[in-house]
Short mmCIF file of C-alpha atoms in Angstrom, two decimals:
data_model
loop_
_atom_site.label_atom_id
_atom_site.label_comp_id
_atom_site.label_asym_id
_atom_site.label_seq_id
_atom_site.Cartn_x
_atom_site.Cartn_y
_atom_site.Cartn_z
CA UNK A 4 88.97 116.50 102.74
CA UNK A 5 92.07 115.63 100.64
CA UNK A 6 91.06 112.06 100.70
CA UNK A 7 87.35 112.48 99.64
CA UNK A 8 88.64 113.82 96.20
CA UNK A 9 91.69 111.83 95.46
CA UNK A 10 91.69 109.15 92.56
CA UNK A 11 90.84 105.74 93.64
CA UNK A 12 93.59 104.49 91.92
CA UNK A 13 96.04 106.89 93.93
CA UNK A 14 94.34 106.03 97.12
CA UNK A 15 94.63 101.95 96.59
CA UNK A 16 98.59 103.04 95.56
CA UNK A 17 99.42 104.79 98.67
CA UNK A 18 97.87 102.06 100.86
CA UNK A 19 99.86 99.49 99.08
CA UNK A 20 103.28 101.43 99.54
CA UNK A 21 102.50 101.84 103.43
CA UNK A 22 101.60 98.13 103.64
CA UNK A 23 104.94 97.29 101.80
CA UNK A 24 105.93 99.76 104.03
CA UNK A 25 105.29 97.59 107.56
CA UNK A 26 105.87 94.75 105.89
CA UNK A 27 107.57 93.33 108.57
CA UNK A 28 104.57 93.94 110.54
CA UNK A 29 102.50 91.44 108.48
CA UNK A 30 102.45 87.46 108.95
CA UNK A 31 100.52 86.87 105.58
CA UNK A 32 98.93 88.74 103.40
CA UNK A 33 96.33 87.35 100.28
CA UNK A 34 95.09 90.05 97.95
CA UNK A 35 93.32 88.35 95.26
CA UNK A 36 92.67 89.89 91.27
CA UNK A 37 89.23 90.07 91.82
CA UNK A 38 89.47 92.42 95.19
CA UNK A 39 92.55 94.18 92.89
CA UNK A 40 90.06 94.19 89.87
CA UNK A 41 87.22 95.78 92.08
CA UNK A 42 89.97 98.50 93.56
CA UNK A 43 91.31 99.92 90.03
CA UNK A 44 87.95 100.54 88.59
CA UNK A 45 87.08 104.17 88.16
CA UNK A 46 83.62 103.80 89.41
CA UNK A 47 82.46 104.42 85.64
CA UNK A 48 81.24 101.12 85.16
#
């Protein structure tokens, strides 16, 4: 699968453009550093 071997920093972009995306959808949304910390690394740590 497509998604199995895409960069996790490509994967965390794309779900933040469709959740900008439904926007309207969402009453309140908290994403804190830490969880954005923990979704940028590059799993060589």
């Amino acid at each position: 699968l497509a998604v199995q071997s895409a960069e996790p920093r490509k994967m965390v972009a794309m779900a933040l453009k469709e959740i900008a995306q439904n926007a309207a959808k969402i009453g309140n949304l908290n994403i804190s550093p830490d969880l954005l910390e923990t979704l940028m690394k590059d799993g060589k740590s």
